[in-house]
Structures are given as C-alpha cells and as structure tokens.
Amino acid sequence: MASHYLQKTLQWSLMTIQDGEFVDLLTPTGPMRTHIFRPAAPGKYPGILFYSEIFQVTGPIRRTAAMLAGHGYLVAVPEIYHEFEALGTVLGYDQAGADRGNVLKTTKPLAAYDSDARAALDFLKSHSACTGRLGAMGICIGGHLAFRAAMNADVLAAACFYATDIHKKGLGAGMNDDSLERAGEISGELLHIWGRQDPHVPLDGCNTIKARLDEVGVRFTWHEVNGAHAFMRDEGPRYDPALARQCYGLVFELFHRRLGWGDLPLEGAGAGESRH
C-alpha cells in the first residue's frame, strides 16, 4: 500500500497540464468567464473552485491554478467581477487596480457572489473530467469567497488564505454580509491560514472568526504564520516562497485526504489493484 501511494504521488507530482481553456458560464447576473486548468492525462479528477484576489485572474493566480492542476485536480477560476468588467479583464497590481477592485468588492450584491459559486460548482460537478468530489480555495477576497462556497453541501473541503472582511462583514453591496451568521451551514472541512503581519485581518478579527467556527462546530484547521498580506503571491516584495511552499503542503494534505484521488490509471498497475 505504501509503495502504491508513493507511485501515485510521484506520478501526479510530474503531471503536465492543459492551460488556456475557458468557458463563459451563465449566471443570473450575466456570463462569467471561468478559466480551466486540468491535467493533460485523460481521466477524472476532483474539482477545485479557485478564487482570485480582487485583481482577477493575474499571472500569479494562473500559476497557482496550474500548480493545483499539476497535482491532479480540475481547477476552475472565475472572474469575480464579470458583471462590471469586460470578459478577460485583469486589474493591475498597482494603486489604480487596487482601488478598482476594492470598489467593485462592495458594489457587487452578495447574492451574486453566491450564485456565481453555484454556477461554477455545477460546471465542475458535471464536467466529464471531474470525479464529482469538490473543493474550494481562495486568496484574500477569494478566501472569503471560498468560505462562502463551502456553505454548499457538496464542497467537501475549502482552503482559505487570509480571508478578508469576514470578521467585519465587509463583503458585497451594503457591506453587511452574513458569512459569520451562516458559518454553521459549512459541512465540509476548512483550512484557514493567516499572516500575523497582515493589517487587513488583525488579531481580534481572526479571534472573532475562530470563536464563531468553534461555536457552530465547524471542522477546521487553523494556522497563523509570520507573513504579510499577499505572502503567497509570487510577485512583489511581500512574497515568501519558503512559507508559500509550506502552506501548499497543508492545502494538498487537506484536498488529497478529503477529495481523494482521480482515476488516472497507474502505469503497470494490476487489474485487481485499487486506484483510489
């Protein structure tokens, strides 16, 4: 069994991917361009709904999605501001991009974020290359959106990196989201990772979220690391590659354990050998 696990792990660690695919999903608020990353090898894989920062599908987000796919996942990355920006728009990692992203974050209705999640999850679940087992992951606002996506019963695991605004109900039009109130709807397992030097989510904000998860009995793992906001982004001065590598290990432990493996045949596996 150990050698079987090692063989499978090595096979996926060397897996090439398909990039450049996208689909424009129908949502109640208009078409949502969703970028698809998946292993090149035929087979079925668990699905990951991966949410970007406020800048949409930037280079660092694409590289992270490709890395997830290379470990044996079908990854869908939606453009979170599709109602307001032309499809394919990427906001810059500059003050103008940050200002635009932050304005849209609190212009978009909360219900639209949720209907977007459902559209993307339904797409993944019905995809011919998906096992039907679903997870979510997100960074910054994406961490918050992954948290909300986990309120869907078919999301078995969600990894949330420095999820902004949960503690202060700051997501969506009106800036009065119900994410903490609805936390009890989360039936899957959460992984929360926070940077202790992140001014966007102070210690008391983290403590508020953690206390609520304990109160409603959500199954979760909690990590506070010495990192600044955006320490996972592989551009800019706040990137911490050593810390990012450790955190990705936590992500894959969660997803492999909760979502299982795909059904890619093992080279040389006997007819009676399990592939799951």
mmCIF file of C-alpha atoms in Angstrom:
data_model
loop_
_atom_site.group_PDB
_atom_site.id
_atom_site.type_symbol
_atom_site.label_atom_id
_atom_site.label_comp_id
_atom_site.label_asym_id
_atom_site.label_seq_id
_atom_site.Cartn_x
_atom_site.Cartn_y
_atom_site.Cartn_z
ATOM 1 C CA MET A 1 0.000 0.000 0.000
ATOM 2 C CA ALA A 2 2.834 2.404 0.843
ATOM 3 C CA SER A 3 4.567 1.788 -2.500
ATOM 4 C CA HIS A 4 1.225 2.273 -4.297
ATOM 5 C CA TYR A 5 0.761 5.633 -2.559
ATOM 6 C CA LEU A 6 4.318 6.694 -3.416
ATOM 7 C CA GLN A 7 3.886 5.703 -7.058
ATOM 8 C CA LYS A 8 0.682 7.715 -7.317
ATOM 9 C CA THR A 9 2.237 10.708 -5.544
ATOM 10 C CA LEU A 10 5.253 10.728 -7.856
ATOM 11 C CA GLN A 11 3.059 10.366 -10.921
ATOM 12 C CA TRP A 12 0.987 13.424 -10.021
ATOM 13 C CA SER A 13 3.963 15.494 -8.948
ATOM 14 C CA LEU A 14 5.265 15.208 -12.536
ATOM 15 C CA MET A 15 1.896 15.709 -14.212
ATOM 16 C CA THR A 16 1.676 18.106 -17.144
ATOM 17 C CA ILE A 17 -1.414 20.272 -17.537
ATOM 18 C CA GLN A 18 -3.682 21.826 -20.113
ATOM 19 C CA ASP A 19 -3.890 25.625 -19.905
ATOM 20 C CA GLY A 20 -5.605 28.330 -21.932
ATOM 21 C CA GLU A 21 -9.123 26.900 -21.715
ATOM 22 C CA PHE A 22 -12.065 28.948 -20.554
ATOM 23 C CA VAL A 23 -15.834 28.778 -20.553
ATOM 24 C CA ASP A 24 -18.365 31.601 -20.217
ATOM 25 C CA LEU A 25 -20.818 30.262 -17.656
ATOM 26 C CA LEU A 26 -24.357 31.564 -17.480
ATOM 27 C CA THR A 27 -25.200 33.186 -14.153
ATOM 28 C CA PRO A 28 -28.201 35.251 -13.011
ATOM 29 C CA THR A 29 -26.031 38.374 -13.391
ATOM 30 C CA GLY A 30 -24.570 37.616 -16.801
ATOM 31 C CA PRO A 31 -21.868 35.472 -18.389
ATOM 32 C CA MET A 32 -18.919 34.665 -16.116
ATOM 33 C CA ARG A 33 -15.647 33.820 -17.790
ATOM 34 C CA THR A 34 -14.122 30.877 -15.950
ATOM 35 C CA HIS A 35 -10.597 29.712 -16.678
ATOM 36 C CA ILE A 36 -9.954 25.970 -16.671
ATOM 37 C CA PHE A 37 -6.717 24.230 -15.692
ATOM 38 C CA ARG A 38 -6.510 20.448 -15.732
ATOM 39 C CA PRO A 39 -4.101 17.559 -16.083
ATOM 40 C CA ALA A 40 -3.240 16.685 -19.649
ATOM 41 C CA ALA A 41 -3.589 12.971 -18.953
ATOM 42 C CA PRO A 42 -7.071 11.524 -19.601
ATOM 43 C CA GLY A 43 -9.095 10.543 -16.586
ATOM 44 C CA LYS A 44 -11.338 12.032 -13.917
ATOM 45 C CA TYR A 45 -10.081 14.321 -11.153
ATOM 46 C CA PRO A 46 -11.544 16.078 -8.111
ATOM 47 C CA GLY A 47 -12.715 19.618 -8.868
ATOM 48 C CA ILE A 48 -11.396 22.788 -7.224
ATOM 49 C CA LEU A 49 -13.185 26.141 -7.411
ATOM 50 C CA PHE A 50 -10.269 28.569 -7.042
ATOM 51 C CA TYR A 51 -10.951 32.225 -6.264
ATOM 52 C CA SER A 52 -8.551 35.043 -7.088
ATOM 53 C CA GLU A 53 -7.665 38.239 -5.294
ATOM 54 C CA ILE A 54 -9.503 41.464 -6.202
ATOM 55 C CA PHE A 55 -7.312 41.748 -9.324
ATOM 56 C CA GLN A 56 -8.984 38.773 -11.048
ATOM 57 C CA VAL A 57 -7.018 36.147 -12.990
ATOM 58 C CA THR A 58 -3.496 37.563 -12.887
ATOM 59 C CA GLY A 59 -0.205 35.826 -13.640
ATOM 60 C CA PRO A 60 0.306 34.659 -10.036
ATOM 61 C CA ILE A 61 -3.258 33.314 -9.897
ATOM 62 C CA ARG A 62 -2.780 31.426 -13.156
ATOM 63 C CA ARG A 63 0.458 29.920 -11.894
ATOM 64 C CA THR A 64 -1.198 28.813 -8.673
ATOM 65 C CA ALA A 65 -4.088 27.270 -10.608
ATOM 66 C CA ALA A 66 -1.620 25.460 -12.867
ATOM 67 C CA MET A 67 0.217 24.121 -9.833
ATOM 68 C CA LEU A 68 -3.052 22.814 -8.362
ATOM 69 C CA ALA A 69 -3.930 21.131 -11.648
ATOM 70 C CA GLY A 70 -0.477 19.604 -11.827
ATOM 71 C CA HIS A 71 -1.190 17.791 -8.569
ATOM 72 C CA GLY A 72 -4.217 16.059 -10.032
ATOM 73 C CA TYR A 73 -7.166 18.467 -9.907
ATOM 74 C CA LEU A 74 -9.617 20.008 -12.342
ATOM 75 C CA VAL A 75 -9.436 23.704 -11.445
ATOM 76 C CA ALA A 76 -11.968 26.424 -12.330
ATOM 77 C CA VAL A 77 -11.028 30.081 -11.768
ATOM 78 C CA PRO A 78 -13.933 32.515 -12.264
ATOM 79 C CA GLU A 79 -13.616 36.224 -12.990
ATOM 80 C CA ILE A 80 -15.281 37.577 -9.867
ATOM 81 C CA TYR A 81 -16.219 40.970 -11.346
ATOM 82 C CA HIS A 82 -17.703 39.730 -14.607
ATOM 83 C CA GLU A 83 -20.761 41.980 -14.224
ATOM 84 C CA PHE A 84 -18.628 45.136 -14.302
ATOM 85 C CA GLU A 85 -15.549 44.427 -16.413
ATOM 86 C CA ALA A 86 -15.173 43.123 -19.960
ATOM 87 C CA LEU A 87 -14.598 39.387 -20.008
ATOM 88 C CA GLY A 88 -10.890 38.671 -19.753
ATOM 89 C CA THR A 89 -10.072 41.856 -17.820
ATOM 90 C CA VAL A 90 -7.130 41.677 -15.428
ATOM 91 C CA LEU A 91 -6.616 44.529 -12.956
ATOM 92 C CA GLY A 92 -3.078 45.741 -12.352
ATOM 93 C CA TYR A 93 -1.090 45.199 -9.183
ATOM 94 C CA ASP A 94 -0.971 48.962 -8.659
ATOM 95 C CA GLN A 95 -2.984 51.612 -6.865
ATOM 96 C CA ALA A 96 -5.453 52.018 -9.712
ATOM 97 C CA GLY A 97 -6.068 48.269 -9.836
ATOM 98 C CA ALA A 98 -6.443 48.046 -6.064
ATOM 99 C CA ASP A 99 -8.851 50.977 -5.995
ATOM 100 C CA ARG A 100 -10.996 49.488 -8.760
ATOM 101 C CA GLY A 101 -11.039 46.048 -7.181
ATOM 102 C CA ASN A 102 -11.990 47.399 -3.780
ATOM 103 C CA VAL A 103 -14.815 49.491 -5.222
ATOM 104 C CA LEU A 104 -16.247 46.508 -7.072
ATOM 105 C CA LYS A 105 -15.919 44.301 -3.987
ATOM 106 C CA THR A 106 -18.563 46.383 -2.237
ATOM 107 C CA THR A 107 -20.629 47.182 -5.346
ATOM 108 C CA LYS A 108 -21.460 43.614 -6.314
ATOM 109 C CA PRO A 109 -24.514 42.220 -4.473
ATOM 110 C CA LEU A 110 -23.754 39.452 -2.002
ATOM 111 C CA ALA A 111 -26.292 37.147 -3.661
ATOM 112 C CA ALA A 112 -24.392 37.447 -6.946
ATOM 113 C CA TYR A 113 -21.231 36.063 -5.344
ATOM 114 C CA ASP A 114 -23.256 33.082 -4.143
ATOM 115 C CA SER A 115 -24.972 32.416 -7.471
ATOM 116 C CA ASP A 116 -21.578 32.627 -9.186
ATOM 117 C CA ALA A 117 -20.265 29.946 -6.828
ATOM 118 C CA ARG A 118 -23.180 27.666 -7.541
ATOM 119 C CA ALA A 119 -22.742 28.060 -11.307
ATOM 120 C CA ALA A 120 -19.036 27.198 -11.091
ATOM 121 C CA LEU A 121 -19.622 24.234 -8.779
ATOM 122 C CA ASP A 122 -22.332 22.854 -11.049
ATOM 123 C CA PHE A 123 -19.998 23.205 -14.017
ATOM 124 C CA LEU A 124 -17.230 21.308 -12.238
ATOM 125 C CA LYS A 125 -19.539 18.597 -10.975
ATOM 126 C CA SER A 126 -20.903 17.907 -14.448
ATOM 127 C CA HIS A 127 -17.560 18.105 -16.247
ATOM 128 C CA SER A 128 -16.500 14.909 -17.992
ATOM 129 C CA ALA A 129 -13.061 15.144 -16.362
ATOM 130 C CA CYS A 130 -14.375 15.515 -12.789
ATOM 131 C CA THR A 131 -14.984 12.789 -10.213
ATOM 132 C CA GLY A 132 -17.784 14.896 -8.724
ATOM 133 C CA ARG A 133 -15.892 15.493 -5.474
ATOM 134 C CA LEU A 134 -15.481 19.234 -4.983
ATOM 135 C CA GLY A 135 -13.303 21.607 -3.010
ATOM 136 C CA ALA A 136 -12.692 25.348 -2.926
ATOM 137 C CA MET A 137 -9.689 27.581 -2.388
ATOM 138 C CA GLY A 138 -9.191 31.312 -2.371
ATOM 139 C CA ILE A 139 -6.757 34.099 -1.597
ATOM 140 C CA CYS A 140 -7.640 37.454 0.010
ATOM 141 C CA ILE A 141 -11.241 38.223 -1.099
ATOM 142 C CA GLY A 142 -11.021 34.772 -2.660
ATOM 143 C CA GLY A 143 -10.501 33.290 0.797
ATOM 144 C CA HIS A 144 -13.788 34.850 1.855
ATOM 145 C CA LEU A 145 -15.500 33.591 -1.294
ATOM 146 C CA ALA A 146 -14.130 30.081 -0.715
ATOM 147 C CA PHE A 147 -15.539 30.276 2.831
ATOM 148 C CA ARG A 148 -18.952 31.129 1.394
ATOM 149 C CA ALA A 149 -18.647 28.474 -1.315
ATOM 150 C CA ALA A 150 -18.158 25.948 1.490
ATOM 151 C CA MET A 151 -21.736 26.685 2.587
ATOM 152 C CA ASN A 152 -22.741 24.495 -0.366
ATOM 153 C CA ALA A 153 -23.116 20.944 0.918
ATOM 154 C CA ASP A 154 -21.176 19.416 -1.982
ATOM 155 C CA VAL A 155 -17.998 21.319 -1.086
ATOM 156 C CA LEU A 156 -16.071 18.794 0.978
ATOM 157 C CA ALA A 157 -13.041 20.960 1.778
ATOM 158 C CA ALA A 158 -12.018 24.605 1.466
ATOM 159 C CA ALA A 159 -8.642 26.304 1.898
ATOM 160 C CA CYS A 160 -8.937 29.986 2.814
ATOM 161 C CA PHE A 161 -5.826 32.184 2.698
ATOM 162 C CA TYR A 162 -6.016 35.405 4.756
ATOM 163 C CA ALA A 163 -9.722 35.718 4.009
ATOM 164 C CA THR A 164 -10.581 39.401 4.135
ATOM 165 C CA ASP A 165 -13.678 41.051 5.567
ATOM 166 C CA ILE A 166 -15.263 38.013 7.236
ATOM 167 C CA HIS A 167 -14.609 39.488 10.672
ATOM 168 C CA LYS A 168 -16.145 42.871 9.830
ATOM 169 C CA LYS A 169 -18.973 41.844 7.468
ATOM 170 C CA GLY A 170 -17.447 43.895 4.669
ATOM 171 C CA LEU A 171 -18.263 41.875 1.527
ATOM 172 C CA GLY A 172 -20.808 42.960 -1.049
ATOM 173 C CA ALA A 173 -23.135 45.894 -1.566
ATOM 174 C CA GLY A 174 -24.159 47.410 1.746
ATOM 175 C CA MET A 175 -21.074 45.937 3.487
ATOM 176 C CA ASN A 176 -23.161 43.791 5.802
ATOM 177 C CA ASP A 177 -22.526 40.214 4.740
ATOM 178 C CA ASP A 178 -23.856 37.223 6.671
ATOM 179 C CA SER A 179 -20.806 34.969 6.381
ATOM 180 C CA LEU A 180 -20.325 34.512 10.128
ATOM 181 C CA GLU A 181 -24.035 34.039 10.709
ATOM 182 C CA ARG A 182 -24.126 31.276 8.081
ATOM 183 C CA ALA A 183 -20.937 29.549 9.181
ATOM 184 C CA GLY A 184 -22.957 26.704 10.662
ATOM 185 C CA GLU A 185 -24.016 25.726 7.128
ATOM 186 C CA ILE A 186 -20.469 24.584 6.368
ATOM 187 C CA SER A 187 -20.420 20.787 6.459
ATOM 188 C CA GLY A 188 -17.014 20.214 4.851
ATOM 189 C CA GLU A 189 -13.603 20.803 6.401
ATOM 190 C CA LEU A 190 -11.891 24.197 6.400
ATOM 191 C CA LEU A 191 -8.226 25.154 6.334
ATOM 192 C CA HIS A 192 -7.594 28.750 7.436
ATOM 193 C CA ILE A 193 -4.153 30.322 7.013
ATOM 194 C CA TRP A 194 -3.453 33.831 8.261
ATOM 195 C CA GLY A 195 -0.442 36.151 8.159
ATOM 196 C CA ARG A 196 0.299 37.626 11.570
ATOM 197 C CA GLN A 197 1.709 40.749 9.912
ATOM 198 C CA ASP A 198 -1.394 41.228 7.753
ATOM 199 C CA PRO A 199 -3.071 44.545 8.618
ATOM 200 C CA HIS A 200 -6.246 43.626 6.726
ATOM 201 C CA VAL A 201 -7.211 40.960 9.263
ATOM 202 C CA PRO A 202 -5.995 41.953 12.749
ATOM 203 C CA LEU A 203 -5.641 39.503 15.619
ATOM 204 C CA ASP A 204 -9.016 40.349 17.127
ATOM 205 C CA GLY A 205 -10.603 39.752 13.712
ATOM 206 C CA CYS A 206 -9.009 36.325 13.493
ATOM 207 C CA ASN A 207 -10.168 35.545 17.005
ATOM 208 C CA THR A 208 -13.739 36.546 16.121
ATOM 209 C CA ILE A 209 -13.787 34.125 13.184
ATOM 210 C CA LYS A 210 -12.200 31.290 15.139
ATOM 211 C CA ALA A 211 -14.617 31.704 18.034
ATOM 212 C CA ARG A 212 -17.576 31.537 15.659
ATOM 213 C CA LEU A 213 -16.295 28.371 13.985
ATOM 214 C CA ASP A 214 -15.857 26.777 17.402
ATOM 215 C CA GLU A 215 -19.333 27.904 18.428
ATOM 216 C CA VAL A 216 -21.094 26.263 15.484
ATOM 217 C CA GLY A 217 -18.904 23.162 15.430
ATOM 218 C CA VAL A 218 -17.266 23.532 12.025
ATOM 219 C CA ARG A 219 -14.399 21.111 11.407
ATOM 220 C CA PHE A 220 -11.330 23.229 10.688
ATOM 221 C CA THR A 221 -7.576 23.580 10.939
ATOM 222 C CA TRP A 222 -6.110 26.962 11.842
ATOM 223 C CA HIS A 223 -2.624 28.280 11.095
ATOM 224 C CA GLU A 224 -1.186 31.696 11.902
ATOM 225 C CA VAL A 225 2.180 32.301 10.235
ATOM 226 C CA ASN A 226 4.700 35.125 10.205
ATOM 227 C CA GLY A 227 3.752 36.568 6.853
ATOM 228 C CA ALA A 228 2.443 39.827 5.412
ATOM 229 C CA HIS A 229 -0.707 40.200 3.375
ATOM 230 C CA ALA A 230 -0.183 38.605 -0.059
ATOM 231 C CA PHE A 231 2.753 36.489 1.115
ATOM 232 C CA MET A 232 1.515 33.753 -1.273
ATOM 233 C CA ARG A 233 1.646 35.981 -4.373
ATOM 234 C CA ASP A 234 4.789 35.232 -6.366
ATOM 235 C CA GLU A 235 5.205 38.867 -7.441
ATOM 236 C CA GLY A 236 6.182 41.794 -5.288
ATOM 237 C CA PRO A 237 8.174 42.354 -2.100
ATOM 238 C CA ARG A 238 5.808 40.536 0.281
ATOM 239 C CA TYR A 239 6.190 37.128 -1.373
ATOM 240 C CA ASP A 240 7.641 34.497 0.947
ATOM 241 C CA PRO A 241 8.452 31.437 -1.205
ATOM 242 C CA ALA A 242 9.545 29.221 1.680
ATOM 243 C CA LEU A 243 6.376 29.961 3.601
ATOM 244 C CA ALA A 244 4.236 29.527 0.484
ATOM 245 C CA ARG A 245 5.724 26.082 -0.082
ATOM 246 C CA GLN A 246 4.850 25.022 3.454
ATOM 247 C CA CYS A 247 1.298 26.296 3.065
ATOM 248 C CA TYR A 248 0.747 24.475 -0.217
ATOM 249 C CA GLY A 249 1.717 21.300 1.603
ATOM 250 C CA LEU A 250 -1.150 21.928 4.021
ATOM 251 C CA VAL A 251 -3.522 22.523 1.097
ATOM 252 C CA PHE A 252 -2.643 19.263 -0.618
ATOM 253 C CA GLU A 253 -2.882 17.309 2.617
ATOM 254 C CA LEU A 254 -6.442 18.587 3.005
ATOM 255 C CA PHE A 255 -7.515 18.058 -0.596
ATOM 256 C CA HIS A 256 -5.927 14.630 -1.032
ATOM 257 C CA ARG A 257 -7.485 13.450 2.215
ATOM 258 C CA ARG A 258 -10.962 14.918 1.739
ATOM 259 C CA LEU A 259 -11.392 14.783 -2.038
ATOM 260 C CA GLY A 260 -9.465 11.629 -2.799
ATOM 261 C CA TRP A 261 -7.529 10.890 -5.944
ATOM 262 C CA GLY A 262 -8.651 10.854 -9.551
ATOM 263 C CA ASP A 263 -9.000 7.693 -11.578
ATOM 264 C CA LEU A 264 -5.891 8.107 -13.746
ATOM 265 C CA PRO A 265 -4.633 4.538 -14.350
ATOM 266 C CA LEU A 266 -1.296 3.768 -12.743
ATOM 267 C CA GLU A 267 1.373 2.622 -15.166
ATOM 268 C CA GLY A 268 1.873 -1.085 -14.656
ATOM 269 C CA ALA A 269 -0.938 -1.468 -12.120
ATOM 270 C CA GLY A 270 -2.515 -4.887 -11.987
ATOM 271 C CA ALA A 271 -6.137 -5.375 -12.932
ATOM 272 C CA GLY A 272 -7.100 -6.025 -9.337
ATOM 273 C CA GLU A 273 -5.190 -3.111 -7.814
ATOM 274 C CA SER A 274 -7.208 -0.248 -6.402
ATOM 275 C CA ARG A 275 -6.648 3.180 -7.936
ATOM 276 C CA HIS A 276 -8.370 5.271 -5.242
#
